Each structure stands twice: as C-alpha cells, then as structure tokens.
XYZ file of N, CA and C in Angstrom:
276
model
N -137.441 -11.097 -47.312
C -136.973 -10.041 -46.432
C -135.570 -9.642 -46.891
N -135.264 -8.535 -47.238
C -133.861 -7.657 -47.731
C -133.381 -8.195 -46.525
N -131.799 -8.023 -46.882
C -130.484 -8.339 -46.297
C -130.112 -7.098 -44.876
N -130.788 -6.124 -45.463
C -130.699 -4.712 -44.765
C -131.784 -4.785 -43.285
N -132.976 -5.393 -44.003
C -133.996 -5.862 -42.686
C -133.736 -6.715 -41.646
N -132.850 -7.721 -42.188
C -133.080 -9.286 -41.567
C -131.683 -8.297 -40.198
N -130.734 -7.558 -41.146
C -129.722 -7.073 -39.579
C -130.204 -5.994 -39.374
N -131.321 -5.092 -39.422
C -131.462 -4.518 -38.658
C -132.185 -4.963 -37.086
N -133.406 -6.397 -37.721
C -133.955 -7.042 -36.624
C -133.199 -7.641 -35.818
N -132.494 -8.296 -35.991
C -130.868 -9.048 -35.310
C -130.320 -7.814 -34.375
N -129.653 -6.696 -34.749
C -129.479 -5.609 -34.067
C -130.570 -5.050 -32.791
N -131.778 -4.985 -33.144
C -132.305 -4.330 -32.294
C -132.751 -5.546 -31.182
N -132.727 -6.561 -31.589
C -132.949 -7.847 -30.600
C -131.691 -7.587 -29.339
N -130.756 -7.414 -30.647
C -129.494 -7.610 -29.397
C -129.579 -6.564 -28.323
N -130.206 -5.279 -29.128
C -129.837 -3.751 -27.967
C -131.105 -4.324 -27.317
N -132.099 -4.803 -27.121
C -133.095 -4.896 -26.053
C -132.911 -5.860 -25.717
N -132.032 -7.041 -25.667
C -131.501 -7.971 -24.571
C -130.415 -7.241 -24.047
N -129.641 -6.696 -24.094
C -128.413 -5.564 -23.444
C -129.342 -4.840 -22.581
N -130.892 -4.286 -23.148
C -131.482 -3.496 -22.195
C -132.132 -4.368 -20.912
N -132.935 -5.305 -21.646
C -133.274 -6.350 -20.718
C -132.168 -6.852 -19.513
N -131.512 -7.056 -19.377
C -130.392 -7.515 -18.641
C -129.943 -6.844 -17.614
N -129.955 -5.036 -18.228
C -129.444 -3.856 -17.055
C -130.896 -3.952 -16.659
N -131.617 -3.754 -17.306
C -133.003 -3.212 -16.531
C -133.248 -4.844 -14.935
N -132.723 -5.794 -15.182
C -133.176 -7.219 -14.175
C -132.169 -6.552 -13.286
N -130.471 -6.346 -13.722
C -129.627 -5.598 -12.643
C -130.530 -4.641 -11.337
N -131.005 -3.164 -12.380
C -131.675 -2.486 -11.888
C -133.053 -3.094 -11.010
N -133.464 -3.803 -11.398
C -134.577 -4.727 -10.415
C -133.803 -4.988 -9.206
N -133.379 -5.935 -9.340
C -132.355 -6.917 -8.165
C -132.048 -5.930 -7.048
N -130.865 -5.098 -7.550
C -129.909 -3.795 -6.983
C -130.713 -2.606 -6.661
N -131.635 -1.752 -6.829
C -132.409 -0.816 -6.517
C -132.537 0.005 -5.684
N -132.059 0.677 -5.270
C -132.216 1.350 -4.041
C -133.008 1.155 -3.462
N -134.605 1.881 -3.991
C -136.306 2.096 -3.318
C -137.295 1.230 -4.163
N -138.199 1.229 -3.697
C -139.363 0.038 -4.178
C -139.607 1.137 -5.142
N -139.440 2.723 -5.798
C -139.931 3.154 -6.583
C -138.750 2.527 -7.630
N -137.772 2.474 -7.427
C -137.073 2.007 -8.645
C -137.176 0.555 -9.306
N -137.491 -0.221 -8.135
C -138.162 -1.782 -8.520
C -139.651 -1.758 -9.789
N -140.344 -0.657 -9.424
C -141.250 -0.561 -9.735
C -141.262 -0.070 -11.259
N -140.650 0.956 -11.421
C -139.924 1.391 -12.559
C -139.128 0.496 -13.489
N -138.275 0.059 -12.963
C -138.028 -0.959 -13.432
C -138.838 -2.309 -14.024
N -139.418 -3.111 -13.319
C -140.768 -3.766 -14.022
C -141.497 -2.945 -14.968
N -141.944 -1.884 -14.979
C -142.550 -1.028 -16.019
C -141.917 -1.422 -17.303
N -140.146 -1.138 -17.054
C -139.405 -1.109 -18.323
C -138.950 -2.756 -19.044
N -139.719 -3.517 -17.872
C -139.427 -5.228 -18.122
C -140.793 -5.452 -19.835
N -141.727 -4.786 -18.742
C -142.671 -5.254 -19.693
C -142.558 -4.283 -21.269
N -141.992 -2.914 -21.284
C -142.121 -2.372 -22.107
C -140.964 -3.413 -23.273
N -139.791 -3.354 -22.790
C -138.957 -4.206 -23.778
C -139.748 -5.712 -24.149
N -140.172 -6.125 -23.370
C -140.578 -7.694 -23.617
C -141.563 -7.379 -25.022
N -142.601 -6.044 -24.901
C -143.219 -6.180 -25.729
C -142.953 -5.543 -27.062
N -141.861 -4.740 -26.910
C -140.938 -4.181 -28.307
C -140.265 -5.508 -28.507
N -139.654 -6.150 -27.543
C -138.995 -7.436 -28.536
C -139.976 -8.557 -29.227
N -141.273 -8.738 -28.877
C -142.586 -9.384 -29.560
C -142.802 -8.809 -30.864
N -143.069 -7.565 -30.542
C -143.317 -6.568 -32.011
C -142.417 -6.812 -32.958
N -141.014 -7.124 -32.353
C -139.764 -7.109 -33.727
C -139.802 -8.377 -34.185
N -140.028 -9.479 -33.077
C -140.093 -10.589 -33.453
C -141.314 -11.401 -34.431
N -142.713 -10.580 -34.321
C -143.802 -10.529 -35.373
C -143.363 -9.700 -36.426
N -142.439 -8.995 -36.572
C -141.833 -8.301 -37.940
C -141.305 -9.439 -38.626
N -140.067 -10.558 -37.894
C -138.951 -11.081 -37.977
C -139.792 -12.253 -38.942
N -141.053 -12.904 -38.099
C -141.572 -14.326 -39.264
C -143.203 -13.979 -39.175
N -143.329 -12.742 -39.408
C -144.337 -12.096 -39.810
C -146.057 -13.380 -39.756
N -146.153 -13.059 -38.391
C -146.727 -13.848 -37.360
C -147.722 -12.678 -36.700
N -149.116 -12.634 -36.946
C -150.312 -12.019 -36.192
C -149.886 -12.759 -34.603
N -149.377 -13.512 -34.359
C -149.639 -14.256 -32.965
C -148.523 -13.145 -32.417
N -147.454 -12.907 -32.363
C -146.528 -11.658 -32.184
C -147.327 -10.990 -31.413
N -147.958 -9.974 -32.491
C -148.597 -8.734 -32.372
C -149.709 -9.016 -30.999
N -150.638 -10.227 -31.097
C -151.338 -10.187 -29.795
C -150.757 -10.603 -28.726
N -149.485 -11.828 -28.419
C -148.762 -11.592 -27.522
C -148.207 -10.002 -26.855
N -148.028 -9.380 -27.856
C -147.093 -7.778 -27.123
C -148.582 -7.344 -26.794
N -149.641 -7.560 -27.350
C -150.838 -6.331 -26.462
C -151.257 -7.206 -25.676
N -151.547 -8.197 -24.805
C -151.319 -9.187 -23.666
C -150.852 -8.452 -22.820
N -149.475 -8.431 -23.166
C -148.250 -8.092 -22.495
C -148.716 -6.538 -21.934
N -148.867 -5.930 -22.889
C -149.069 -4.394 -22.450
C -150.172 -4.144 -21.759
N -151.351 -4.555 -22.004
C -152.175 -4.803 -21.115
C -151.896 -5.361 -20.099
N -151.506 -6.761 -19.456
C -150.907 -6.845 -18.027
C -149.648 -6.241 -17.704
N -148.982 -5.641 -18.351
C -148.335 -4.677 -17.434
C -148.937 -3.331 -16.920
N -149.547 -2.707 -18.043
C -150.258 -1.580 -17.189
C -151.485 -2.081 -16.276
N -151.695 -2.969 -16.092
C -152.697 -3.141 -14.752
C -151.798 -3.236 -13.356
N -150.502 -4.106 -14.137
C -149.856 -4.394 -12.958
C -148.893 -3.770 -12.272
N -148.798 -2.838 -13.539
C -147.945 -0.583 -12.509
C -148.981 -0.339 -12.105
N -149.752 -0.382 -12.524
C -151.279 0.436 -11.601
C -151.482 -0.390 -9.802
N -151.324 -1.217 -10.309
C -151.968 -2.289 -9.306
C -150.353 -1.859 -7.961
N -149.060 -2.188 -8.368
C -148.144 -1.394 -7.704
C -147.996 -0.038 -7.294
N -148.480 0.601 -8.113
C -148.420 2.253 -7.796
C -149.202 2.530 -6.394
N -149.896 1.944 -7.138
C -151.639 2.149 -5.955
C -151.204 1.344 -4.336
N -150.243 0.330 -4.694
C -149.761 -0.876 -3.547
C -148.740 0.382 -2.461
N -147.530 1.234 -3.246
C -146.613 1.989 -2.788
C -147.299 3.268 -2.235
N -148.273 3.964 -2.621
C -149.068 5.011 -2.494
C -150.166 4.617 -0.998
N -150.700 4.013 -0.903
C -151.155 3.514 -0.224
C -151.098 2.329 0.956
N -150.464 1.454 0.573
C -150.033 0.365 1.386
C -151.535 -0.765 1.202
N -152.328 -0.887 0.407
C -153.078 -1.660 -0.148
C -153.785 -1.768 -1.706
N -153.791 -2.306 -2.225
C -154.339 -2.925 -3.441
C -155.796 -2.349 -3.500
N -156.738 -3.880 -2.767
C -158.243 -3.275 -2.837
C -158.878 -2.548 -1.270
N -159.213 -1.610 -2.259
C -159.998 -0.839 -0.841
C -161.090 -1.629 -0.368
C-alpha cells in the first residue's frame, strides 16, 4: 500500500470519528424524536463507511460484509422508526 493511501485512510478514519461523535452529541441533545431518528440513520451510515475504509485498510472480504449487515439493519431499523413516529406503532 503507497504512502499516499495508507494517510489518506488514517485521514478519513479520523473525519468519520469527528463525525461519529457530533452525530452521538446530536442523538443525546436533539430537540424532536425526528432528529434522534435522523441521527441514528447517520450512526449507521458512518459505521458502515468506516467498515468499507477499514476493508480497504487490511484488505479483508469480512469488512465489506460487515458494512452490508450494517446497512441492511439500519435501513430496516429507519423504517421500523419512521413507521414507529408516523404512526405510534410498529406492527399493525
């Protein structure tokens, strides 16, 4: 791995733990359950860009199916919230 790769992965780790961190703020602090909600959206989206960089980093297939895991239970589980805030129940 070039010298140029190894800090660019280092770099972008760092800006999506900087993101990770405001985005838990933004959880915690929130005004409305739509911003909680939003927020988790953006938990799972970084978790699974930082998987992806990290299957770049020691070039690891296990990476890559961890982040689609990931993306897959998060979009069930905005759905599964959306539907919770919209409604006030889960299963009909």
């Amino acid at each position: 791995m070039s010298a140029l790769l190894a800090n660019a992965i280092l770099f972008s780790l760092f800006l999506f733990s900087v993101a990770l961190v405001l985005t838990v703020i933004r959880l915690f602090k929130g005004p409305s359950a739509q911003d909680r909600v939003l927020a988790l959206d953006y938990l799972y989206i970084i978790a699974m860009l930082m998987m992806l960089v990290l299957g770049i980093r020691y070039a690891s297939d296990t990476y890559f199916e961890a982040a689609l895991l990931i993306a897959l239970f998060g979009f069930v589980g905005s759905f599964a919230l959306a539907k919770f805030l919209l409604r006030g129940e889960v299963i009909e």
